[in-house]
Short mmCIF file of C-alpha atoms in Angstrom, two decimals:
data_model
loop_
_atom_site.label_atom_id
_atom_site.label_comp_id
_atom_site.label_asym_id
_atom_site.label_seq_id
_atom_site.Cartn_x
_atom_site.Cartn_y
_atom_site.Cartn_z
CA UNK A 1 -5.36 -9.76 57.08
CA UNK A 2 -1.63 -10.46 57.31
CA UNK A 3 -2.14 -13.69 55.43
CA UNK A 4 -4.24 -11.91 52.84
CA UNK A 5 -1.55 -9.25 52.24
CA UNK A 6 1.13 -11.91 52.16
CA UNK A 7 -0.80 -13.96 49.63
CA UNK A 8 -1.48 -10.91 47.49
CA UNK A 9 2.20 -9.98 47.46
CA UNK A 10 3.29 -13.52 46.73
CA UNK A 11 0.87 -13.63 43.84
CA UNK A 12 2.39 -10.45 42.52
CA UNK A 13 5.88 -11.85 42.24
CA UNK A 14 5.43 -13.78 39.01
CA UNK A 15 3.59 -10.79 37.54
CA UNK A 16 6.52 -8.47 38.30
CA UNK A 17 8.97 -10.97 36.91
CA UNK A 18 6.89 -11.27 33.77
CA UNK A 19 6.62 -7.52 33.41
CA UNK A 20 10.37 -7.13 33.68
CA UNK A 21 10.89 -9.94 31.23
CA UNK A 22 8.53 -8.33 28.76
CA UNK A 23 10.22 -4.95 28.96
CA UNK A 24 13.63 -6.56 28.38
CA UNK A 25 12.54 -8.76 25.45
CA UNK A 26 12.43 -6.13 22.69
CA UNK A 27 10.33 -6.83 19.62
CA UNK A 28 12.34 -7.26 16.43
CA UNK A 29 12.47 -3.88 14.72
CA UNK A 30 12.62 -2.51 11.20
CA UNK A 31 13.38 0.91 9.74
CA UNK A 32 11.57 1.61 6.46
CA UNK A 33 12.74 4.65 4.46
CA UNK A 34 10.48 6.83 2.32
CA UNK A 35 11.26 9.75 0.01
CA UNK A 36 9.37 11.63 -2.68
CA UNK A 37 8.70 9.17 -5.51
CA UNK A 38 8.84 6.02 -3.36
CA UNK A 39 6.50 3.33 -4.67
CA UNK A 40 3.55 3.50 -2.27
CA UNK A 41 2.40 -0.12 -2.72
CA UNK A 42 5.89 -1.45 -1.95
CA UNK A 43 6.22 0.84 1.08
CA UNK A 44 2.75 0.17 2.48
CA UNK A 45 2.66 -3.60 1.83
CA UNK A 46 6.05 -3.91 3.58
CA UNK A 47 5.02 -1.79 6.58
CA UNK A 48 1.60 -3.42 7.01
CA UNK A 49 2.75 -7.04 6.60
CA UNK A 50 5.72 -6.49 8.95
CA UNK A 51 3.40 -5.00 11.60
CA UNK A 52 0.95 -7.89 11.18
CA UNK A 53 3.99 -10.10 11.79
CA UNK A 54 4.74 -8.39 15.10
CA UNK A 55 7.76 -6.35 13.92
CA UNK A 56 8.15 -2.87 15.44
CA UNK A 57 8.30 -0.75 12.25
CA UNK A 58 9.49 2.88 12.09
CA UNK A 59 8.69 4.76 8.86
CA UNK A 60 11.41 7.38 8.36
CA UNK A 61 11.34 10.31 5.93
CA UNK A 62 14.79 10.66 4.34
CA UNK A 63 14.33 14.41 3.91
CA UNK A 64 12.46 15.02 7.19
CA UNK A 65 9.03 14.62 8.75
CA UNK A 66 6.99 16.35 6.03
CA UNK A 67 4.33 14.28 4.24
CA UNK A 68 5.88 12.40 1.32
CA UNK A 69 4.26 12.32 -2.12
CA UNK A 70 4.81 8.83 -3.47
CA UNK A 71 5.20 7.75 -7.10
CA UNK A 72 1.46 7.52 -7.88
CA UNK A 73 0.45 10.52 -5.80
CA UNK A 74 -0.44 8.86 -2.49
CA UNK A 75 0.73 11.13 0.35
CA UNK A 76 2.16 9.29 3.36
CA UNK A 77 3.22 10.87 6.68
CA UNK A 78 6.49 9.40 8.08
CA UNK A 79 6.66 8.45 11.76
CA UNK A 80 10.00 10.24 12.15
CA UNK A 81 12.75 11.93 10.18
CA UNK A 82 15.67 9.67 9.28
CA UNK A 83 17.95 11.78 11.53
CA UNK A 84 15.61 11.23 14.49
CA UNK A 85 14.99 7.56 13.67
CA UNK A 86 18.69 6.70 13.54
CA UNK A 87 19.11 7.46 17.24
CA UNK A 88 17.92 3.83 17.52
CA UNK A 89 19.25 0.74 15.80
CA UNK A 90 17.09 -1.78 13.90
CA UNK A 91 17.21 -5.46 13.06
CA UNK A 92 16.23 -4.75 9.44
CA UNK A 93 16.53 -1.70 7.17
CA UNK A 94 13.97 -1.79 4.34
CA UNK A 95 14.11 0.27 1.13
CA UNK A 96 10.95 0.39 -1.03
CA UNK A 97 11.30 1.07 -4.75
CA UNK A 98 9.99 3.79 -7.02
CA UNK A 99 12.71 5.38 -9.17
CA UNK A 100 12.38 8.87 -7.64
CA UNK A 101 12.75 7.53 -4.10
CA UNK A 102 15.54 5.12 -5.06
CA UNK A 103 17.52 7.97 -6.67
CA UNK A 104 17.20 9.97 -3.46
CA UNK A 105 18.41 6.94 -1.45
CA UNK A 106 21.34 6.58 -3.90
CA UNK A 107 22.39 10.22 -3.50
CA UNK A 108 21.96 10.48 0.28
CA UNK A 109 25.06 10.32 2.49
CA UNK A 110 22.82 9.66 5.48
CA UNK A 111 21.30 6.61 3.77
CA UNK A 112 24.83 5.45 2.91
CA UNK A 113 25.85 5.75 6.59
CA UNK A 114 22.75 3.83 7.72
CA UNK A 115 23.39 1.02 5.22
CA UNK A 116 27.11 0.84 5.99
CA UNK A 117 26.42 0.65 9.74
CA UNK A 118 23.78 -2.03 9.16
CA UNK A 119 26.15 -4.13 7.05
CA UNK A 120 29.10 -3.63 9.42
CA UNK A 121 27.02 -4.84 12.38
CA UNK A 122 25.88 -7.95 10.52
CA UNK A 123 22.22 -6.93 10.49
CA UNK A 124 19.58 -7.32 7.80
CA UNK A 125 19.07 -5.11 4.73
CA UNK A 126 16.08 -5.50 2.36
CA UNK A 127 15.44 -3.61 -0.90
CA UNK A 128 12.78 -4.00 -3.59
CA UNK A 129 12.17 -2.82 -7.19
CA UNK A 130 14.44 0.16 -8.04
CA UNK A 131 15.82 0.44 -4.48
CA UNK A 132 18.65 -2.12 -4.89
CA UNK A 133 20.41 0.50 -7.10
CA UNK A 134 21.02 2.44 -3.86
CA UNK A 135 22.93 -0.58 -2.49
CA UNK A 136 25.09 -0.74 -5.61
CA UNK A 137 25.63 3.07 -5.65
CA UNK A 138 26.82 3.00 -2.05
CA UNK A 139 28.93 -0.15 -2.48
CA UNK A 140 26.79 -2.11 0.01
CA UNK A 141 26.77 -5.94 -0.07
CA UNK A 142 29.30 -5.83 -2.92
CA UNK A 143 29.29 -8.86 -5.20
CA UNK A 144 26.31 -10.52 -3.48
CA UNK A 145 23.49 -12.10 -5.46
CA UNK A 146 20.63 -9.62 -5.86
CA UNK A 147 17.59 -8.88 -7.97
CA UNK A 148 15.78 -5.62 -8.82
CA UNK A 149 13.05 -4.28 -11.08
CA UNK A 150 13.93 -5.45 -14.61
CA UNK A 151 14.06 -1.80 -15.81
CA UNK A 152 17.11 -1.02 -13.61
CA UNK A 153 19.02 -4.26 -14.21
CA UNK A 154 21.72 -2.38 -16.17
CA UNK A 155 22.38 -0.11 -13.20
CA UNK A 156 22.91 -3.13 -10.94
CA UNK A 157 25.87 -4.48 -12.87
CA UNK A 158 28.74 -5.08 -12.26
CA UNK A 159 28.12 -4.31 -8.55
CA UNK A 160 26.38 -7.63 -7.90
CA UNK A 161 25.60 -11.09 -9.22
CA UNK A 162 22.20 -10.67 -10.86
CA UNK A 163 19.27 -13.05 -10.31
CA UNK A 164 15.75 -12.96 -11.80
CA UNK A 165 14.05 -14.76 -8.90
CA UNK A 166 11.09 -12.91 -7.32
CA UNK A 167 12.82 -12.65 -3.92
CA UNK A 168 16.55 -13.30 -3.51
CA UNK A 169 18.28 -14.03 -0.20
CA UNK A 170 22.05 -13.83 0.12
CA UNK A 171 23.28 -13.85 3.71
CA UNK A 172 21.49 -11.02 5.53
CA UNK A 173 20.34 -9.34 2.32
CA UNK A 174 16.87 -9.69 0.78
CA UNK A 175 16.09 -8.13 -2.61
CA UNK A 176 12.96 -8.28 -4.75
CA UNK A 177 11.45 -7.01 -8.02
CA UNK A 178 8.27 -4.90 -7.92
CA UNK A 179 4.81 -4.20 -6.45
CA UNK A 180 3.61 -7.67 -7.50
CA UNK A 181 6.40 -9.35 -5.48
CA UNK A 182 5.96 -7.11 -2.43
CA UNK A 183 3.83 -9.58 -0.43
CA UNK A 184 6.43 -12.34 -0.92
CA UNK A 185 9.21 -9.88 -0.01
CA UNK A 186 7.45 -8.67 3.16
CA UNK A 187 6.50 -12.21 4.22
CA UNK A 188 10.13 -13.30 3.78
CA UNK A 189 11.17 -10.41 6.07
CA UNK A 190 8.62 -11.62 8.66
CA UNK A 191 9.92 -15.18 8.32
CA UNK A 192 13.54 -14.10 8.87
CA UNK A 193 12.82 -11.93 11.93
CA UNK A 194 9.82 -13.77 13.46
CA UNK A 195 9.97 -17.33 12.15
CA UNK A 196 8.03 -19.48 9.69
CA UNK A 197 5.18 -20.11 12.18
CA UNK A 198 4.42 -16.38 12.34
CA UNK A 199 4.40 -16.15 8.56
CA UNK A 200 1.97 -19.07 8.40
CA UNK A 201 -0.34 -17.37 10.93
CA UNK A 202 -0.62 -14.05 9.08
CA UNK A 203 -1.05 -15.37 5.52
CA UNK A 204 -4.63 -16.80 5.67
CA UNK A 205 -6.40 -13.67 7.03
CA UNK A 206 -4.78 -11.63 4.23
CA UNK A 207 -6.06 -14.06 1.57
CA UNK A 208 -2.60 -14.08 -0.03
CA UNK A 209 -2.29 -16.92 -2.55
CA UNK A 210 0.19 -19.55 -1.34
CA UNK B 11 9.26 37.96 -41.15
CA UNK B 12 5.57 37.93 -42.14
CA UNK B 13 6.00 34.44 -43.54
CA UNK B 14 7.76 33.30 -40.39
CA UNK B 15 4.95 34.58 -38.16
CA UNK B 16 2.36 33.05 -40.44
CA UNK B 17 4.09 29.67 -40.40
CA UNK B 18 4.43 29.80 -36.61
CA UNK B 19 0.73 30.52 -36.23
CA UNK B 20 -0.28 27.86 -38.69
CA UNK B 21 1.83 25.36 -36.84
CA UNK B 22 0.04 26.29 -33.65
CA UNK B 23 -3.40 25.41 -34.93
CA UNK B 24 -3.22 21.63 -34.52
CA UNK B 25 -1.74 22.14 -31.07
CA UNK B 26 -4.69 24.29 -30.01
CA UNK B 27 -7.15 21.83 -31.50
CA UNK B 28 -5.44 18.98 -29.63
CA UNK B 29 -5.48 20.92 -26.40
CA UNK B 30 -9.19 21.52 -26.72
CA UNK B 31 -9.76 17.90 -27.55
CA UNK B 32 -7.80 16.81 -24.48
CA UNK B 33 -9.72 19.08 -22.16
CA UNK B 34 -13.04 17.77 -23.47
CA UNK B 35 -12.24 14.03 -23.40
CA UNK B 36 -12.51 13.39 -19.65
CA UNK B 37 -10.57 10.45 -18.20
CA UNK B 38 -12.65 7.80 -16.44
CA UNK B 39 -12.74 8.74 -12.77
CA UNK B 40 -12.90 7.01 -9.39
CA UNK B 41 -13.62 8.19 -5.87
CA UNK B 42 -11.84 6.15 -3.18
CA UNK B 43 -12.96 6.69 0.42
CA UNK B 44 -10.69 6.50 3.46
CA UNK B 45 -11.45 6.71 7.18
CA UNK B 46 -9.53 5.90 10.36
CA UNK B 47 -8.93 2.16 10.39
CA UNK B 48 -9.11 1.68 6.62
CA UNK B 49 -6.81 -1.12 5.45
CA UNK B 50 -3.85 0.75 3.96
CA UNK B 51 -2.76 -2.00 1.55
CA UNK B 52 -6.26 -2.26 0.07
CA UNK B 53 -6.55 1.54 -0.23
CA UNK B 54 -3.07 2.10 -1.68
CA UNK B 55 -3.04 -0.89 -4.07
CA UNK B 56 -6.42 0.26 -5.44
CA UNK B 57 -5.33 3.90 -5.85
CA UNK B 58 -1.94 3.09 -7.37
CA UNK B 59 -3.16 0.41 -9.80
CA UNK B 60 -6.10 2.57 -10.93
CA UNK B 61 -3.73 5.51 -11.58
CA UNK B 62 -1.32 3.23 -13.48
CA UNK B 63 -4.38 2.27 -15.53
CA UNK B 64 -5.08 5.91 -16.43
CA UNK B 65 -8.07 6.43 -14.11
CA UNK B 66 -8.40 9.87 -12.50
CA UNK B 67 -8.56 8.91 -8.80
CA UNK B 68 -9.68 11.19 -5.97
CA UNK B 69 -8.88 10.00 -2.43
CA UNK B 70 -11.56 11.40 -0.12
CA UNK B 71 -11.46 11.51 3.67
CA UNK B 72 -14.92 10.62 5.02
CA UNK B 73 -14.41 12.78 8.11
CA UNK B 74 -12.50 15.61 6.36
CA UNK B 75 -9.06 16.45 5.01
CA UNK B 76 -7.02 15.53 8.10
CA UNK B 77 -4.40 12.78 7.73
CA UNK B 78 -6.01 9.37 8.27
CA UNK B 79 -4.42 6.70 10.49
CA UNK B 80 -5.03 3.40 8.76
CA UNK B 81 -5.47 -0.04 10.35
CA UNK B 82 -1.73 -0.82 10.68
CA UNK B 83 -0.65 2.70 11.54
CA UNK B 84 0.23 4.07 8.10
CA UNK B 85 -0.88 7.72 7.93
CA UNK B 86 -2.32 8.79 4.57
CA UNK B 87 -3.34 12.33 3.56
CA UNK B 88 -6.61 12.46 1.55
CA UNK B 89 -6.76 14.60 -1.61
CA UNK B 90 -10.07 16.12 -0.50
CA UNK B 91 -12.83 15.81 2.09
CA UNK B 92 -15.79 13.68 1.02
CA UNK B 93 -18.00 16.80 1.11
CA UNK B 94 -15.66 18.62 -1.28
CA UNK B 95 -15.10 15.56 -3.48
CA UNK B 96 -18.82 14.96 -4.02
CA UNK B 97 -19.18 18.25 -5.90
CA UNK B 98 -18.05 16.03 -8.81
CA UNK B 99 -19.44 12.70 -9.98
CA UNK B 100 -17.35 9.57 -10.62
CA UNK B 101 -17.53 6.51 -12.83
CA UNK B 102 -16.56 4.26 -9.89
CA UNK B 103 -16.84 4.59 -6.10
CA UNK B 104 -14.30 2.37 -4.30
CA UNK B 105 -14.44 1.31 -0.64
CA UNK B 106 -11.28 -0.26 0.86
CA UNK B 107 -11.65 -2.60 3.83
CA UNK B 108 -10.32 -2.52 7.37
CA UNK B 109 -13.03 -3.04 9.99
CA UNK B 110 -12.63 0.42 11.58
CA UNK B 111 -13.00 2.18 8.24
CA UNK B 112 -15.82 -0.10 7.10
CA UNK B 113 -17.77 0.61 10.30
CA UNK B 114 -17.41 4.35 9.67
CA UNK B 115 -18.64 3.87 6.09
CA UNK B 116 -21.60 1.84 7.46
CA UNK B 117 -22.58 4.57 9.91
CA UNK B 118 -22.14 7.58 7.61
CA UNK B 119 -25.22 9.17 6.05
CA UNK B 120 -22.97 10.96 3.55
CA UNK B 121 -21.50 7.61 2.40
CA UNK B 122 -25.06 6.25 2.12
CA UNK B 123 -26.05 9.22 -0.08
CA UNK B 124 -22.97 8.76 -2.30
CA UNK B 125 -23.66 5.03 -2.75
CA UNK B 126 -27.39 5.55 -3.37
CA UNK B 127 -26.67 8.22 -6.01
CA UNK B 128 -24.08 5.97 -7.64
CA UNK B 129 -26.49 3.03 -7.80
CA UNK B 130 -29.41 5.19 -8.97
CA UNK B 131 -27.34 6.57 -11.86
CA UNK B 132 -26.25 3.09 -12.96
CA UNK B 133 -22.56 3.69 -12.20
CA UNK B 134 -19.95 1.37 -10.71
CA UNK B 135 -19.43 0.52 -7.02
CA UNK B 136 -16.48 -1.55 -5.77
CA UNK B 137 -15.84 -2.75 -2.20
CA UNK B 138 -13.21 -5.06 -0.72
CA UNK B 139 -12.60 -6.99 2.52
CA UNK B 140 -14.83 -5.63 5.33
CA UNK B 141 -16.18 -2.75 3.21
CA UNK B 142 -19.05 -4.71 1.58
CA UNK B 143 -20.79 -4.60 5.01
CA UNK B 144 -21.35 -0.89 4.32
CA UNK B 145 -23.29 -1.82 1.16
CA UNK B 146 -25.48 -4.24 3.13
CA UNK B 147 -25.96 -1.74 6.00
CA UNK B 148 -27.14 0.94 3.58
CA UNK B 149 -29.28 -1.45 1.51
CA UNK B 150 -27.16 -0.91 -1.62
CA UNK B 151 -27.20 -3.50 -4.44
CA UNK B 152 -29.74 -5.54 -2.46
CA UNK B 153 -29.79 -9.25 -3.23
CA UNK B 154 -26.82 -9.09 -5.62
CA UNK B 155 -24.04 -11.67 -5.49
CA UNK B 156 -21.14 -10.38 -3.37
CA UNK B 157 -18.12 -11.52 -1.45
CA UNK B 158 -16.26 -10.02 1.54
CA UNK B 159 -13.53 -10.87 4.02
CA UNK B 160 -14.46 -14.28 5.49
CA UNK B 161 -14.54 -12.75 9.01
CA UNK B 162 -17.55 -10.56 8.16
CA UNK B 163 -19.52 -13.11 6.14
CA UNK B 164 -22.19 -13.30 8.86
CA UNK B 165 -22.81 -9.56 8.62
CA UNK B 166 -23.37 -9.86 4.85
CA UNK B 167 -26.36 -12.16 5.16
CA UNK B 168 -29.24 -12.06 4.29
CA UNK B 169 -28.57 -8.77 2.40
CA UNK B 170 -26.89 -10.50 -0.52
CA UNK B 171 -26.17 -13.81 -2.25
CA UNK B 172 -22.76 -14.80 -0.86
CA UNK B 173 -19.88 -16.01 -3.02
CA UNK B 174 -16.38 -17.12 -1.99
CA UNK B 175 -14.67 -16.15 -5.27
CA UNK B 176 -11.66 -13.79 -4.94
CA UNK B 177 -13.38 -11.05 -6.99
CA UNK B 178 -17.10 -11.10 -7.72
CA UNK B 179 -18.82 -9.08 -10.45
CA UNK B 180 -22.58 -8.65 -10.50
CA UNK B 181 -23.79 -5.95 -12.89
CA UNK B 182 -21.95 -2.75 -11.97
CA UNK B 183 -20.79 -4.06 -8.60
CA UNK B 184 -17.33 -5.50 -7.86
CA UNK B 185 -16.55 -7.02 -4.46
CA UNK B 186 -13.45 -8.76 -3.17
CA UNK B 187 -11.94 -10.40 -0.06
CA UNK B 188 -8.74 -8.96 1.43
CA UNK B 189 -5.25 -7.46 0.96
CA UNK B 190 -4.12 -10.56 -0.95
CA UNK B 191 -6.91 -10.13 -3.51
CA UNK B 192 -6.43 -6.36 -3.86
CA UNK B 193 -4.32 -6.52 -7.05
CA UNK B 194 -6.95 -8.68 -8.78
CA UNK B 195 -9.70 -6.33 -7.51
CA UNK B 196 -7.90 -3.17 -8.72
CA UNK B 197 -7.00 -4.74 -12.07
CA UNK B 198 -10.64 -5.74 -12.58
CA UNK B 199 -11.60 -2.10 -11.93
CA UNK B 200 -9.07 -0.99 -14.57
CA UNK B 201 -10.43 -3.58 -16.99
CA UNK B 202 -14.03 -2.41 -16.52
CA UNK B 203 -13.24 1.32 -16.94
CA UNK B 204 -10.26 1.21 -19.34
CA UNK B 205 -10.46 -2.14 -21.15
CA UNK B 206 -8.58 -5.45 -21.13
CA UNK B 207 -5.72 -4.04 -23.26
CA UNK B 208 -4.90 -1.45 -20.60
CA UNK B 209 -4.90 -4.14 -17.92
CA UNK B 210 -2.52 -6.22 -20.01
CA UNK B 211 -0.17 -3.24 -20.42
CA UNK B 212 0.14 -2.43 -16.71
CA UNK B 213 0.53 -5.97 -15.35
CA UNK B 214 4.07 -6.86 -16.55
CA UNK B 215 5.90 -3.78 -15.12
CA UNK B 216 4.29 -4.50 -11.72
CA UNK B 217 5.52 -8.12 -11.77
CA UNK B 218 2.06 -9.31 -10.72
CA UNK B 219 1.67 -13.07 -11.18
CA UNK B 220 -0.82 -13.89 -13.92
#
């Protein structure tokens, strides 16, 4: 009996160690903002692909927790309000496009604070389609090389060096162009936070063209 | 004064005629089903691209109007319950994938009725990823050539002739394979209901690779 209890307890030691280890090793995290008029494909492809990649994603409503009507009428419920969500910090802040949503991001002091804090702490920022105009409006990543949806190129200058690549990386900034580049954008986010191996694992089951 | 009123009323005539014309010429319509576990990228890409293409899309919750938690945690609010939505008829019924959602579609008598009525009236059905298993389960489009997500290929046989093309058209049935084929799938739907010209107009602003 004594031996049995002893053996059982000994066997538990590695388990406890592992449990502690797991609770300490936090998953890489991302904060994705949504507002009325956000482009639903860009938001949802980013969220879904990041979660497939093992990133802990929080979807935050810039104006609160109410359901958000996106640019083509899809209604999405945020996980949290931006005020609530920013009690935590995140490895990556992701802004989907859609002109209505991007204008809200551009005019929001709270979004400005979030982006400034992210940049100041040397963490990642990612923006797609019309959303990079919010970076320029708030003076974030000044002078860096960026892209955006072609229709808002004029609003991007002279705040950045403009590129027409589908996804552009400059330091800890990723920018991209539209719904049709959203898979590449989201997979690049996964690659930066989780590694190339993880990207390579999640691509085939999605049937994304290489 | 009399002349002024007369001119104003005369000017109104074409407007009234146009209004009547607009209310009579119904836009092509699609019914897209969602259930817990539906793949959010496949649902949202289909909805968004169809709406960009000018199709009148109704998003119907198979189990009601409550917000639906999709396969990677995105919460989407349906426009209507399936019961409410089926008071109308639609040119196309679209089933997104996600195994949880597809299983619900497969087990639902209401979904069976909708698909049977659609097939009997010679109208379009489209299903992507795991959703084609619902067609096979309900004996819809028996023996036609279809594709599906590779992981559910076994469940598709012997109910159909299996293809591994990214989008497969057989009569008024479109099937496809996964999130990475969803743009091609949705654009093919637009092409069938709205024409090739419309497809060609909506592709460039989305930055979808040709």
